[in-house]
Amino acid sequence: MRRIIQQLIQPLDLAAAGLVLLLAVLAALPLLARDEGGSVRIVYDGGTLTLPLDEDCTREFISGGHTLVIAVENGGARVSDADCPDRLCVNSGVISRAGESVICLPGRLLMEITGSPDAADTEVDGVAG
Amino acid sequence: MPGKAKRLALDAMLLGAALILSWLESMLPMPLPGFRLGLGNIAIVLTARLVSRADGLAVLILRVAVTSLLFGSVTTFAFSLAGGLLAWGVTALLLPLYGRISLIGVSILAAGAHNLGQVFAACAMFASASPLAMLWWLLLLAVPAGALTGALAEVCVRRVRGVRRGGTT
Protein backbone atom coordinates (compact mmCIF):
# COMPACT_ATOMS: atom_id res chain seq x y z
CA MET A 1 0.00 0.00 0.00
CA ARG A 2 2.73 2.42 1.04
CA ARG A 3 4.71 1.72 -2.13
CA ILE A 4 1.67 2.25 -4.34
CA ILE A 5 1.03 5.62 -2.72
CA GLN A 6 4.69 6.63 -3.10
CA GLN A 7 4.57 5.72 -6.79
CA LEU A 8 1.53 7.90 -7.37
CA ILE A 9 2.56 11.04 -5.51
CA GLN A 10 4.73 13.70 -7.17
CA PRO A 11 6.59 16.50 -5.33
CA LEU A 12 4.14 19.24 -6.37
CA ASP A 13 1.19 17.25 -4.97
CA LEU A 14 2.35 18.06 -1.45
CA ALA A 15 2.66 21.74 -2.37
CA ALA A 16 -0.91 21.60 -3.73
CA ALA A 17 -2.21 20.11 -0.47
CA GLY A 18 -0.21 22.65 1.53
CA LEU A 19 -1.62 25.56 -0.45
CA VAL A 20 -5.24 24.50 0.06
CA LEU A 21 -4.62 23.91 3.79
CA LEU A 22 -3.03 27.36 4.06
CA LEU A 23 -6.10 28.90 2.40
CA ALA A 24 -8.29 27.00 4.87
CA VAL A 25 -6.36 28.49 7.80
CA LEU A 26 -6.57 31.99 6.28
CA ALA A 27 -10.33 31.55 5.81
CA ALA A 28 -10.71 30.48 9.46
CA LEU A 29 -8.77 33.40 10.99
CA PRO A 30 -11.52 36.08 10.73
CA LEU A 31 -13.95 33.70 12.47
CA LEU A 32 -11.93 33.48 15.70
CA ALA A 33 -12.99 36.94 16.86
CA ARG A 34 -16.71 36.37 16.38
CA ASP A 35 -19.21 38.03 18.68
CA GLU A 36 -22.42 36.71 20.12
CA GLY A 37 -25.15 37.30 17.61
CA GLY A 38 -27.98 39.74 18.25
CA SER A 39 -30.36 39.12 15.42
CA VAL A 40 -31.00 36.84 12.49
CA ARG A 41 -31.35 38.18 8.94
CA ILE A 42 -33.26 36.11 6.41
CA VAL A 43 -32.76 36.76 2.70
CA TYR A 44 -35.38 35.02 0.55
CA ASP A 45 -37.26 35.41 -2.71
CA GLY A 46 -39.76 37.82 -1.16
CA GLY A 47 -37.16 40.15 0.36
CA THR A 48 -35.21 40.45 3.61
CA LEU A 49 -36.41 40.11 7.19
CA THR A 50 -34.48 40.68 10.42
CA LEU A 51 -35.66 39.10 13.67
CA PRO A 52 -34.17 39.65 17.16
CA LEU A 53 -32.70 36.48 18.68
CA ASP A 54 -33.99 37.22 22.20
CA GLU A 55 -37.65 36.80 21.22
CA ASP A 56 -38.76 33.25 20.45
CA CYS A 57 -40.88 32.96 17.34
CA THR A 58 -41.65 30.78 14.34
CA ARG A 59 -42.05 32.13 10.81
CA GLU A 60 -42.95 30.52 7.54
CA PHE A 61 -41.23 31.57 4.31
CA ILE A 62 -42.23 30.73 0.74
CA SER A 63 -39.16 31.03 -1.44
CA GLY A 64 -37.92 29.38 -4.62
CA GLY A 65 -41.15 27.35 -4.81
CA HIS A 66 -40.55 25.78 -1.38
CA THR A 67 -41.90 26.41 2.11
CA LEU A 68 -39.40 26.80 4.95
CA VAL A 69 -40.13 27.26 8.63
CA ILE A 70 -37.59 29.19 10.67
CA ALA A 71 -37.69 28.97 14.46
CA VAL A 72 -35.95 31.39 16.84
CA GLU A 73 -35.55 29.92 20.32
CA ASN A 74 -33.08 30.12 23.23
CA GLY A 75 -31.01 32.82 21.48
CA GLY A 76 -30.44 30.78 18.31
CA ALA A 77 -32.14 30.25 14.98
CA ARG A 78 -32.72 27.15 12.88
CA VAL A 79 -34.67 25.95 9.89
CA SER A 80 -37.12 23.71 11.73
CA ASP A 81 -38.92 22.40 8.66
CA ALA A 82 -38.63 22.60 4.88
CA ASP A 83 -40.15 20.83 1.89
CA CYS A 84 -37.03 21.20 -0.28
CA PRO A 85 -35.65 17.95 -1.74
CA ASP A 86 -32.33 17.64 0.15
CA ARG A 87 -33.29 19.26 3.49
CA LEU A 88 -29.65 20.26 4.03
CA CYS A 89 -30.93 23.48 5.62
CA VAL A 90 -32.85 21.53 8.29
CA ASN A 91 -29.82 19.31 8.95
CA SER A 92 -27.59 22.36 9.38
CA GLY A 93 -28.93 22.81 12.92
CA VAL A 94 -28.93 25.87 15.17
CA ILE A 95 -26.85 29.00 14.54
CA SER A 96 -26.29 31.71 17.14
CA ARG A 97 -22.93 33.44 16.62
CA ALA A 98 -22.39 36.48 14.38
CA GLY A 99 -21.43 35.47 10.84
CA GLU A 100 -22.87 31.95 11.03
CA SER A 101 -25.31 31.12 8.27
CA VAL A 102 -27.55 28.43 6.85
CA ILE A 103 -28.26 28.28 3.13
CA CYS A 104 -31.07 26.48 1.34
CA LEU A 105 -30.14 26.38 -2.34
CA PRO A 106 -33.36 24.90 -3.74
CA GLY A 107 -35.36 27.40 -1.65
CA ARG A 108 -32.97 30.26 -2.52
CA LEU A 109 -32.91 31.31 1.13
CA LEU A 110 -30.05 32.50 3.31
CA MET A 111 -30.31 32.86 7.08
CA GLU A 112 -27.42 34.65 8.80
CA ILE A 113 -26.66 35.87 12.30
CA THR A 114 -25.74 39.52 12.50
CA GLY A 115 -23.96 41.36 15.33
CA SER A 116 -25.31 42.88 18.52
CA PRO A 117 -28.99 43.94 18.71
CA ASP A 118 -27.96 47.65 18.82
CA ALA A 119 -25.99 47.28 15.59
CA ALA A 120 -28.98 45.77 13.86
CA ASP A 121 -31.65 48.13 15.14
CA THR A 122 -31.72 50.20 11.95
CA GLU A 123 -33.24 47.26 10.16
CA VAL A 124 -35.45 45.88 12.90
CA ASP A 125 -38.01 48.69 13.08
CA GLY A 126 -40.05 47.49 10.10
CA VAL A 127 -40.41 44.04 11.62
CA ALA A 128 -41.87 44.81 15.03
CA GLY A 129 -45.48 44.82 13.81
CA MET B 1 -4.97 13.70 -29.78
CA PRO B 2 -6.85 10.61 -30.99
CA GLY B 3 -8.77 10.52 -34.29
CA LYS B 4 -12.21 12.10 -34.68
CA ALA B 5 -14.38 9.02 -34.20
CA LYS B 6 -12.29 7.73 -31.33
CA ARG B 7 -12.34 11.14 -29.68
CA LEU B 8 -16.13 11.30 -29.88
CA ALA B 9 -16.43 7.77 -28.50
CA LEU B 10 -14.03 8.54 -25.63
CA ASP B 11 -15.84 11.78 -24.75
CA ALA B 12 -19.22 10.07 -24.81
CA MET B 13 -17.95 7.23 -22.64
CA LEU B 14 -16.35 9.62 -20.14
CA LEU B 15 -19.54 11.73 -20.02
CA GLY B 16 -21.44 8.53 -19.24
CA ALA B 17 -18.96 7.76 -16.47
CA ALA B 18 -19.29 11.32 -15.12
CA LEU B 19 -23.09 10.97 -14.99
CA ILE B 20 -22.97 7.59 -13.26
CA LEU B 21 -20.45 8.91 -10.71
CA SER B 22 -22.59 12.01 -10.04
CA TRP B 23 -25.63 9.80 -9.58
CA LEU B 24 -23.70 7.50 -7.22
CA GLU B 25 -22.61 10.52 -5.24
CA SER B 26 -26.16 11.82 -4.92
CA MET B 27 -27.02 8.46 -3.29
CA LEU B 28 -24.26 8.75 -0.67
CA PRO B 29 -25.36 10.33 2.60
CA MET B 30 -23.21 13.37 3.44
CA PRO B 31 -22.84 14.32 7.08
CA LEU B 32 -21.96 17.98 6.42
CA PRO B 33 -24.37 20.22 4.52
CA GLY B 34 -22.81 21.47 1.29
CA PHE B 35 -19.89 19.02 1.22
CA ARG B 36 -19.46 16.69 -1.75
CA LEU B 37 -16.75 14.16 -2.57
CA GLY B 38 -16.60 15.28 -6.20
CA LEU B 39 -16.61 11.81 -7.75
CA GLY B 40 -17.81 13.28 -11.08
CA ASN B 41 -14.54 15.20 -11.18
CA ILE B 42 -12.69 11.94 -11.87
CA ALA B 43 -14.23 11.75 -15.34
CA ILE B 44 -13.57 15.44 -16.08
CA VAL B 45 -9.89 15.22 -15.11
CA LEU B 46 -9.57 11.99 -17.12
CA THR B 47 -11.07 13.64 -20.19
CA ALA B 48 -8.79 16.66 -19.84
CA ARG B 49 -5.77 14.38 -19.50
CA LEU B 50 -6.60 11.60 -22.00
CA VAL B 51 -8.39 13.57 -24.73
CA SER B 52 -7.85 17.32 -24.40
CA ARG B 53 -8.56 20.18 -22.05
CA ALA B 54 -11.28 21.55 -24.35
CA ASP B 55 -12.99 18.14 -24.35
CA GLY B 56 -12.80 18.19 -20.55
CA LEU B 57 -14.69 21.49 -20.58
CA ALA B 58 -17.34 20.10 -22.93
CA VAL B 59 -17.86 17.01 -20.74
CA LEU B 60 -18.04 19.23 -17.64
CA ILE B 61 -20.73 21.49 -19.08
CA LEU B 62 -22.78 18.54 -20.36
CA ARG B 63 -22.44 16.73 -17.03
CA VAL B 64 -23.62 19.78 -15.07
CA ALA B 65 -26.50 20.35 -17.50
CA VAL B 66 -27.72 16.75 -17.42
CA THR B 67 -27.36 16.25 -13.63
CA SER B 68 -29.19 19.54 -12.99
CA LEU B 69 -32.01 18.42 -15.30
CA LEU B 70 -32.22 15.02 -13.61
CA PHE B 71 -31.63 15.77 -9.93
CA GLY B 72 -31.43 19.54 -9.49
CA SER B 73 -32.84 22.93 -10.38
CA VAL B 74 -31.80 26.15 -12.14
CA THR B 75 -30.12 27.27 -8.92
CA THR B 76 -28.07 24.11 -8.54
CA PHE B 77 -27.11 24.40 -12.24
CA ALA B 78 -25.65 27.88 -11.69
CA PHE B 79 -23.80 26.78 -8.55
CA SER B 80 -22.40 23.59 -10.03
CA LEU B 81 -21.26 25.51 -13.09
CA ALA B 82 -19.57 28.23 -11.00
CA GLY B 83 -17.59 25.63 -9.04
CA GLY B 84 -17.00 23.36 -12.03
CA LEU B 85 -15.66 26.08 -14.33
CA LEU B 86 -13.17 27.28 -11.72
CA ALA B 87 -12.07 23.69 -11.04
CA TRP B 88 -11.66 23.06 -14.78
CA GLY B 89 -9.64 26.29 -15.12
CA VAL B 90 -7.23 25.14 -12.40
CA THR B 91 -6.99 21.69 -14.01
CA ALA B 92 -6.27 23.22 -17.44
CA LEU B 93 -3.56 25.46 -15.95
CA LEU B 94 -1.84 22.61 -14.07
CA LEU B 95 -1.95 19.81 -16.65
CA PRO B 96 1.15 21.07 -18.55
CA LEU B 97 3.07 20.42 -15.30
CA TYR B 98 1.98 16.75 -15.33
CA GLY B 99 4.97 14.64 -14.41
CA ARG B 100 6.01 16.92 -11.58
CA ILE B 101 2.44 17.04 -10.30
CA SER B 102 0.12 14.03 -10.45
CA LEU B 103 -3.65 14.10 -10.84
CA ILE B 104 -3.75 13.92 -7.02
CA GLY B 105 -2.31 17.43 -6.67
CA VAL B 106 -4.37 18.66 -9.62
CA SER B 107 -7.58 17.34 -8.03
CA ILE B 108 -6.78 18.77 -4.60
CA LEU B 109 -6.39 22.26 -6.10
CA ALA B 110 -9.40 21.74 -8.37
CA ALA B 111 -11.52 20.71 -5.36
CA GLY B 112 -10.40 23.84 -3.50
CA ALA B 113 -11.23 25.98 -6.55
CA HIS B 114 -14.64 24.29 -6.82
CA ASN B 115 -15.46 25.20 -3.22
CA LEU B 116 -14.23 28.77 -3.68
CA GLY B 117 -16.44 29.11 -6.76
CA GLN B 118 -19.53 27.82 -4.95
CA VAL B 119 -19.01 29.98 -1.88
CA PHE B 120 -18.44 33.10 -4.00
CA ALA B 121 -21.54 32.25 -6.04
CA ALA B 122 -23.53 32.04 -2.79
CA CYS B 123 -22.10 35.40 -1.65
CA ALA B 124 -23.13 36.98 -4.96
CA MET B 125 -26.60 35.42 -4.96
CA PHE B 126 -27.53 36.55 -1.45
CA ALA B 127 -25.38 39.74 -1.48
CA SER B 128 -23.87 38.62 1.82
CA ALA B 129 -20.41 37.71 3.14
CA SER B 130 -21.82 35.04 5.48
CA PRO B 131 -21.18 32.06 3.16
CA LEU B 132 -17.43 32.80 3.57
CA ALA B 133 -17.71 31.33 7.08
CA MET B 134 -18.10 27.87 5.52
CA LEU B 135 -14.92 28.21 3.50
CA TRP B 136 -12.44 26.96 6.09
CA TRP B 137 -13.97 23.53 6.57
CA LEU B 138 -14.87 23.18 2.90
CA LEU B 139 -11.21 23.85 1.97
CA LEU B 140 -9.98 21.55 4.74
CA LEU B 141 -12.14 18.70 3.40
CA ALA B 142 -11.12 19.52 -0.19
CA VAL B 143 -7.68 18.06 0.58
CA PRO B 144 -8.74 14.47 1.41
CA ALA B 145 -11.64 14.54 -1.08
CA GLY B 146 -9.40 15.84 -3.89
CA ALA B 147 -6.66 13.37 -2.99
CA LEU B 148 -9.14 10.47 -3.15
CA THR B 149 -10.68 11.42 -6.52
CA GLY B 150 -7.25 12.37 -7.87
CA ALA B 151 -5.71 9.05 -6.84
CA LEU B 152 -8.56 7.17 -8.55
CA ALA B 153 -8.09 9.27 -11.72
CA GLU B 154 -4.31 8.75 -11.61
CA VAL B 155 -4.69 4.98 -11.33
CA CYS B 156 -7.14 5.03 -14.27
CA VAL B 157 -4.75 7.08 -16.44
CA ARG B 158 -1.91 4.64 -15.83
CA ARG B 159 -4.10 1.64 -16.63
CA VAL B 160 -5.59 3.19 -19.74
CA ARG B 161 -2.28 4.36 -21.18
CA GLY B 162 -1.40 0.87 -22.37
CA VAL B 163 -4.85 0.33 -23.85
CA ARG B 164 -4.64 3.59 -25.78
CA ARG B 165 -1.24 2.74 -27.22
CA GLY B 166 -2.54 -0.65 -28.34
CA GLY B 167 -5.58 0.97 -29.94
CA THR B 168 -3.83 3.60 -32.03
CA THR B 169 -1.17 1.38 -33.64
Tab-separated table of C-alpha atoms in Angstrom:
chain	number	residue	atom	x	y	z
A	1	MET	CA	0.000	0.000	0.000
A	2	ARG	CA	2.731	2.417	1.043
A	3	ARG	CA	4.706	1.716	-2.129
A	4	ILE	CA	1.674	2.251	-4.340
A	5	ILE	CA	1.029	5.624	-2.723
A	6	GLN	CA	4.687	6.626	-3.098
A	7	GLN	CA	4.575	5.719	-6.793
A	8	LEU	CA	1.533	7.900	-7.367
A	9	ILE	CA	2.557	11.041	-5.515
A	10	GLN	CA	4.733	13.704	-7.166
A	11	PRO	CA	6.586	16.504	-5.326
A	12	LEU	CA	4.144	19.238	-6.371
A	13	ASP	CA	1.192	17.254	-4.972
A	14	LEU	CA	2.345	18.057	-1.455
A	15	ALA	CA	2.663	21.740	-2.370
A	16	ALA	CA	-0.913	21.605	-3.725
A	17	ALA	CA	-2.211	20.112	-0.470
A	18	GLY	CA	-0.213	22.650	1.529
A	19	LEU	CA	-1.620	25.560	-0.454
A	20	VAL	CA	-5.236	24.502	0.062
A	21	LEU	CA	-4.616	23.906	3.788
A	22	LEU	CA	-3.027	27.359	4.056
A	23	LEU	CA	-6.096	28.900	2.399
A	24	ALA	CA	-8.294	27.000	4.873
A	25	VAL	CA	-6.356	28.492	7.801
A	26	LEU	CA	-6.574	31.988	6.281
A	27	ALA	CA	-10.333	31.549	5.814
A	28	ALA	CA	-10.708	30.482	9.459
A	29	LEU	CA	-8.774	33.401	10.991
A	30	PRO	CA	-11.523	36.076	10.731
A	31	LEU	CA	-13.949	33.700	12.471
A	32	LEU	CA	-11.935	33.477	15.696
A	33	ALA	CA	-12.990	36.937	16.859
A	34	ARG	CA	-16.709	36.367	16.382
A	35	ASP	CA	-19.207	38.031	18.680
A	36	GLU	CA	-22.415	36.709	20.122
A	37	GLY	CA	-25.151	37.299	17.605
A	38	GLY	CA	-27.981	39.743	18.253
A	39	SER	CA	-30.363	39.121	15.416
A	40	VAL	CA	-31.003	36.839	12.491
A	41	ARG	CA	-31.347	38.179	8.938
A	42	ILE	CA	-33.262	36.113	6.411
A	43	VAL	CA	-32.759	36.758	2.695
A	44	TYR	CA	-35.379	35.017	0.550
A	45	ASP	CA	-37.260	35.413	-2.710
A	46	GLY	CA	-39.757	37.817	-1.158
A	47	GLY	CA	-37.160	40.151	0.364
A	48	THR	CA	-35.205	40.453	3.609
A	49	LEU	CA	-36.405	40.115	7.186
A	50	THR	CA	-34.475	40.680	10.423
A	51	LEU	CA	-35.665	39.100	13.674
A	52	PRO	CA	-34.172	39.650	17.157
A	53	LEU	CA	-32.698	36.485	18.678
A	54	ASP	CA	-33.987	37.217	22.195
A	55	GLU	CA	-37.650	36.798	21.218
A	56	ASP	CA	-38.756	33.252	20.447
A	57	CYS	CA	-40.879	32.964	17.341
A	58	THR	CA	-41.649	30.776	14.337
A	59	ARG	CA	-42.048	32.130	10.811
A	60	GLU	CA	-42.949	30.519	7.537
A	61	PHE	CA	-41.229	31.569	4.306
A	62	ILE	CA	-42.226	30.732	0.742
A	63	SER	CA	-39.157	31.031	-1.439
A	64	GLY	CA	-37.923	29.375	-4.615
A	65	GLY	CA	-41.152	27.354	-4.807
A	66	HIS	CA	-40.551	25.783	-1.380
A	67	THR	CA	-41.901	26.408	2.108
A	68	LEU	CA	-39.401	26.796	4.946
A	69	VAL	CA	-40.131	27.264	8.629
A	70	ILE	CA	-37.589	29.195	10.670
A	71	ALA	CA	-37.690	28.973	14.457
A	72	VAL	CA	-35.954	31.393	16.840
A	73	GLU	CA	-35.550	29.923	20.323
A	74	ASN	CA	-33.076	30.123	23.225
A	75	GLY	CA	-31.009	32.822	21.484
A	76	GLY	CA	-30.439	30.776	18.306
A	77	ALA	CA	-32.145	30.249	14.976
A	78	ARG	CA	-32.715	27.152	12.877
A	79	VAL	CA	-34.667	25.953	9.892
A	80	SER	CA	-37.119	23.712	11.728
A	81	ASP	CA	-38.924	22.400	8.660
A	82	ALA	CA	-38.626	22.600	4.875
A	83	ASP	CA	-40.148	20.831	1.892
A	84	CYS	CA	-37.027	21.201	-0.282
A	85	PRO	CA	-35.651	17.948	-1.741
A	86	ASP	CA	-32.333	17.642	0.148
A	87	ARG	CA	-33.288	19.260	3.495
A	88	LEU	CA	-29.651	20.257	4.027
A	89	CYS	CA	-30.932	23.480	5.619
A	90	VAL	CA	-32.851	21.531	8.290
A	91	ASN	CA	-29.824	19.307	8.946
A	92	SER	CA	-27.594	22.364	9.384
A	93	GLY	CA	-28.935	22.808	12.916
A	94	VAL	CA	-28.934	25.866	15.172
A	95	ILE	CA	-26.848	29.002	14.544
A	96	SER	CA	-26.292	31.709	17.140
A	97	ARG	CA	-22.926	33.440	16.615
A	98	ALA	CA	-22.387	36.476	14.378
A	99	GLY	CA	-21.432	35.472	10.843
A	100	GLU	CA	-22.867	31.954	11.030
A	101	SER	CA	-25.311	31.116	8.272
A	102	VAL	CA	-27.552	28.432	6.845
A	103	ILE	CA	-28.259	28.280	3.129
A	104	CYS	CA	-31.071	26.478	1.342
A	105	LEU	CA	-30.137	26.379	-2.343
A	106	PRO	CA	-33.362	24.903	-3.743
A	107	GLY	CA	-35.355	27.397	-1.649
A	108	ARG	CA	-32.975	30.256	-2.517
A	109	LEU	CA	-32.913	31.313	1.132
A	110	LEU	CA	-30.045	32.505	3.313
A	111	MET	CA	-30.315	32.861	7.085
A	112	GLU	CA	-27.421	34.645	8.800
A	113	ILE	CA	-26.657	35.866	12.296
A	114	THR	CA	-25.736	39.521	12.498
A	115	GLY	CA	-23.959	41.363	15.328
A	116	SER	CA	-25.309	42.882	18.519
A	117	PRO	CA	-28.988	43.939	18.709
A	118	ASP	CA	-27.962	47.648	18.817
A	119	ALA	CA	-25.992	47.281	15.592
A	120	ALA	CA	-28.975	45.765	13.864
A	121	ASP	CA	-31.648	48.132	15.140
A	122	THR	CA	-31.718	50.195	11.948
A	123	GLU	CA	-33.241	47.257	10.160
A	124	VAL	CA	-35.447	45.877	12.897
A	125	ASP	CA	-38.007	48.691	13.083
A	126	GLY	CA	-40.051	47.488	10.103
A	127	VAL	CA	-40.405	44.040	11.618
A	128	ALA	CA	-41.873	44.812	15.032
A	129	GLY	CA	-45.483	44.821	13.807
B	1	MET	CA	-4.967	13.703	-29.782
B	2	PRO	CA	-6.848	10.613	-30.988
B	3	GLY	CA	-8.773	10.520	-34.293
B	4	LYS	CA	-12.206	12.105	-34.681
B	5	ALA	CA	-14.382	9.023	-34.203
B	6	LYS	CA	-12.289	7.731	-31.329
B	7	ARG	CA	-12.344	11.142	-29.684
B	8	LEU	CA	-16.134	11.297	-29.883
B	9	ALA	CA	-16.432	7.771	-28.503
B	10	LEU	CA	-14.031	8.543	-25.634
B	11	ASP	CA	-15.839	11.785	-24.752
B	12	ALA	CA	-19.224	10.069	-24.809
B	13	MET	CA	-17.952	7.228	-22.637
B	14	LEU	CA	-16.354	9.618	-20.145
B	15	LEU	CA	-19.539	11.728	-20.019
B	16	GLY	CA	-21.438	8.526	-19.238
B	17	ALA	CA	-18.958	7.760	-16.467
B	18	ALA	CA	-19.289	11.317	-15.116
B	19	LEU	CA	-23.092	10.975	-14.990
B	20	ILE	CA	-22.968	7.594	-13.256
B	21	LEU	CA	-20.451	8.910	-10.711
B	22	SER	CA	-22.589	12.008	-10.042
B	23	TRP	CA	-25.635	9.799	-9.577
B	24	LEU	CA	-23.701	7.503	-7.224
B	25	GLU	CA	-22.609	10.524	-5.244
B	26	SER	CA	-26.165	11.821	-4.917
B	27	MET	CA	-27.020	8.458	-3.289
B	28	LEU	CA	-24.265	8.755	-0.668
B	29	PRO	CA	-25.360	10.335	2.600
B	30	MET	CA	-23.207	13.368	3.437
B	31	PRO	CA	-22.840	14.322	7.080
B	32	LEU	CA	-21.957	17.980	6.424
B	33	PRO	CA	-24.369	20.223	4.520
B	34	GLY	CA	-22.809	21.470	1.293
B	35	PHE	CA	-19.895	19.019	1.222
B	36	ARG	CA	-19.456	16.695	-1.751
B	37	LEU	CA	-16.749	14.158	-2.571
B	38	GLY	CA	-16.604	15.280	-6.196
B	39	LEU	CA	-16.610	11.813	-7.752
B	40	GLY	CA	-17.806	13.282	-11.081
B	41	ASN	CA	-14.544	15.199	-11.185
B	42	ILE	CA	-12.693	11.937	-11.866
B	43	ALA	CA	-14.232	11.750	-15.340
B	44	ILE	CA	-13.568	15.444	-16.077
B	45	VAL	CA	-9.893	15.220	-15.106
B	46	LEU	CA	-9.566	11.987	-17.118
B	47	THR	CA	-11.074	13.639	-20.193
B	48	ALA	CA	-8.788	16.656	-19.838
B	49	ARG	CA	-5.765	14.378	-19.497
B	50	LEU	CA	-6.598	11.603	-22.001
B	51	VAL	CA	-8.386	13.568	-24.734
B	52	SER	CA	-7.852	17.319	-24.401
B	53	ARG	CA	-8.556	20.183	-22.046
B	54	ALA	CA	-11.276	21.555	-24.346
B	55	ASP	CA	-12.988	18.142	-24.349
B	56	GLY	CA	-12.803	18.188	-20.550
B	57	LEU	CA	-14.688	21.491	-20.578
B	58	ALA	CA	-17.336	20.097	-22.928
B	59	VAL	CA	-17.856	17.011	-20.744
B	60	LEU	CA	-18.037	19.229	-17.637
B	61	ILE	CA	-20.734	21.495	-19.083
B	62	LEU	CA	-22.782	18.542	-20.360
B	63	ARG	CA	-22.443	16.732	-17.034
B	64	VAL	CA	-23.615	19.780	-15.068
B	65	ALA	CA	-26.504	20.354	-17.499
B	66	VAL	CA	-27.718	16.745	-17.424
B	67	THR	CA	-27.358	16.254	-13.633
B	68	SER	CA	-29.191	19.539	-12.994
B	69	LEU	CA	-32.011	18.417	-15.303
B	70	LEU	CA	-32.223	15.023	-13.607
B	71	PHE	CA	-31.626	15.772	-9.929
B	72	GLY	CA	-31.430	19.542	-9.493
B	73	SER	CA	-32.836	22.933	-10.380
B	74	VAL	CA	-31.802	26.145	-12.139
B	75	THR	CA	-30.118	27.273	-8.919
B	76	THR	CA	-28.067	24.110	-8.542
B	77	PHE	CA	-27.112	24.397	-12.241
B	78	ALA	CA	-25.648	27.883	-11.695
B	79	PHE	CA	-23.802	26.783	-8.547
B	80	SER	CA	-22.400	23.589	-10.033
B	81	LEU	CA	-21.256	25.509	-13.094
B	82	ALA	CA	-19.566	28.233	-11.000
B	83	GLY	CA	-17.589	25.634	-9.043
B	84	GLY	CA	-17.003	23.361	-12.025
B	85	LEU	CA	-15.661	26.077	-14.326
B	86	LEU	CA	-13.166	27.278	-11.716
B	87	ALA	CA	-12.072	23.690	-11.043
B	88	TRP	CA	-11.664	23.059	-14.776
B	89	GLY	CA	-9.635	26.289	-15.120
B	90	VAL	CA	-7.229	25.141	-12.396
B	91	THR	CA	-6.989	21.691	-14.005
B	92	ALA	CA	-6.266	23.221	-17.438
B	93	LEU	CA	-3.560	25.460	-15.948
B	94	LEU	CA	-1.840	22.612	-14.068
B	95	LEU	CA	-1.946	19.811	-16.646
B	96	PRO	CA	1.151	21.069	-18.546
B	97	LEU	CA	3.069	20.423	-15.304
B	98	TYR	CA	1.976	16.752	-15.333
B	99	GLY	CA	4.972	14.642	-14.405
B	100	ARG	CA	6.012	16.919	-11.582
B	101	ILE	CA	2.442	17.039	-10.295
B	102	SER	CA	0.123	14.029	-10.448
B	103	LEU	CA	-3.654	14.098	-10.838
B	104	ILE	CA	-3.751	13.922	-7.021
B	105	GLY	CA	-2.313	17.429	-6.667
B	106	VAL	CA	-4.374	18.658	-9.619
B	107	SER	CA	-7.581	17.343	-8.034
B	108	ILE	CA	-6.784	18.773	-4.596
B	109	LEU	CA	-6.391	22.257	-6.097
B	110	ALA	CA	-9.401	21.735	-8.367
B	111	ALA	CA	-11.520	20.712	-5.357
B	112	GLY	CA	-10.404	23.845	-3.498
B	113	ALA	CA	-11.235	25.976	-6.547
B	114	HIS	CA	-14.639	24.292	-6.822
B	115	ASN	CA	-15.457	25.200	-3.220
B	116	LEU	CA	-14.229	28.770	-3.680
B	117	GLY	CA	-16.443	29.105	-6.760
B	118	GLN	CA	-19.533	27.822	-4.952
B	119	VAL	CA	-19.009	29.978	-1.875
B	120	PHE	CA	-18.444	33.099	-3.999
B	121	ALA	CA	-21.544	32.246	-6.041
B	122	ALA	CA	-23.531	32.037	-2.791
B	123	CYS	CA	-22.101	35.400	-1.651
B	124	ALA	CA	-23.131	36.976	-4.964
B	125	MET	CA	-26.597	35.424	-4.962
B	126	PHE	CA	-27.529	36.554	-1.453
B	127	ALA	CA	-25.381	39.738	-1.485
B	128	SER	CA	-23.866	38.616	1.822
B	129	ALA	CA	-20.412	37.710	3.142
B	130	SER	CA	-21.824	35.035	5.482
B	131	PRO	CA	-21.177	32.063	3.159
B	132	LEU	CA	-17.429	32.802	3.574
B	133	ALA	CA	-17.711	31.329	7.077
B	134	MET	CA	-18.100	27.868	5.524
B	135	LEU	CA	-14.919	28.213	3.498
B	136	TRP	CA	-12.444	26.963	6.093
B	137	TRP	CA	-13.974	23.529	6.574
B	138	LEU	CA	-14.870	23.178	2.898
B	139	LEU	CA	-11.214	23.848	1.974
B	140	LEU	CA	-9.983	21.554	4.744
B	141	LEU	CA	-12.138	18.698	3.401
B	142	ALA	CA	-11.118	19.523	-0.188
B	143	VAL	CA	-7.675	18.056	0.582
B	144	PRO	CA	-8.738	14.468	1.415
B	145	ALA	CA	-11.643	14.541	-1.085
B	146	GLY	CA	-9.404	15.845	-3.886
B	147	ALA	CA	-6.658	13.365	-2.988
B	148	LEU	CA	-9.137	10.468	-3.152
B	149	THR	CA	-10.677	11.421	-6.516
B	150	GLY	CA	-7.250	12.373	-7.873
B	151	ALA	CA	-5.715	9.054	-6.839
B	152	LEU	CA	-8.559	7.167	-8.545
B	153	ALA	CA	-8.091	9.269	-11.716
B	154	GLU	CA	-4.305	8.753	-11.611
B	155	VAL	CA	-4.691	4.977	-11.334
B	156	CYS	CA	-7.144	5.035	-14.272
B	157	VAL	CA	-4.752	7.082	-16.443
B	158	ARG	CA	-1.910	4.645	-15.826
B	159	ARG	CA	-4.098	1.644	-16.627
B	160	VAL	CA	-5.594	3.192	-19.741
B	161	ARG	CA	-2.277	4.360	-21.177
B	162	GLY	CA	-1.400	0.869	-22.373
B	163	VAL	CA	-4.848	0.329	-23.850
B	164	ARG	CA	-4.638	3.595	-25.777
B	165	ARG	CA	-1.238	2.741	-27.224
B	166	GLY	CA	-2.544	-0.648	-28.340
B	167	GLY	CA	-5.580	0.969	-29.940
B	168	THR	CA	-3.829	3.598	-32.027
B	169	THR	CA	-1.167	1.377	-33.639
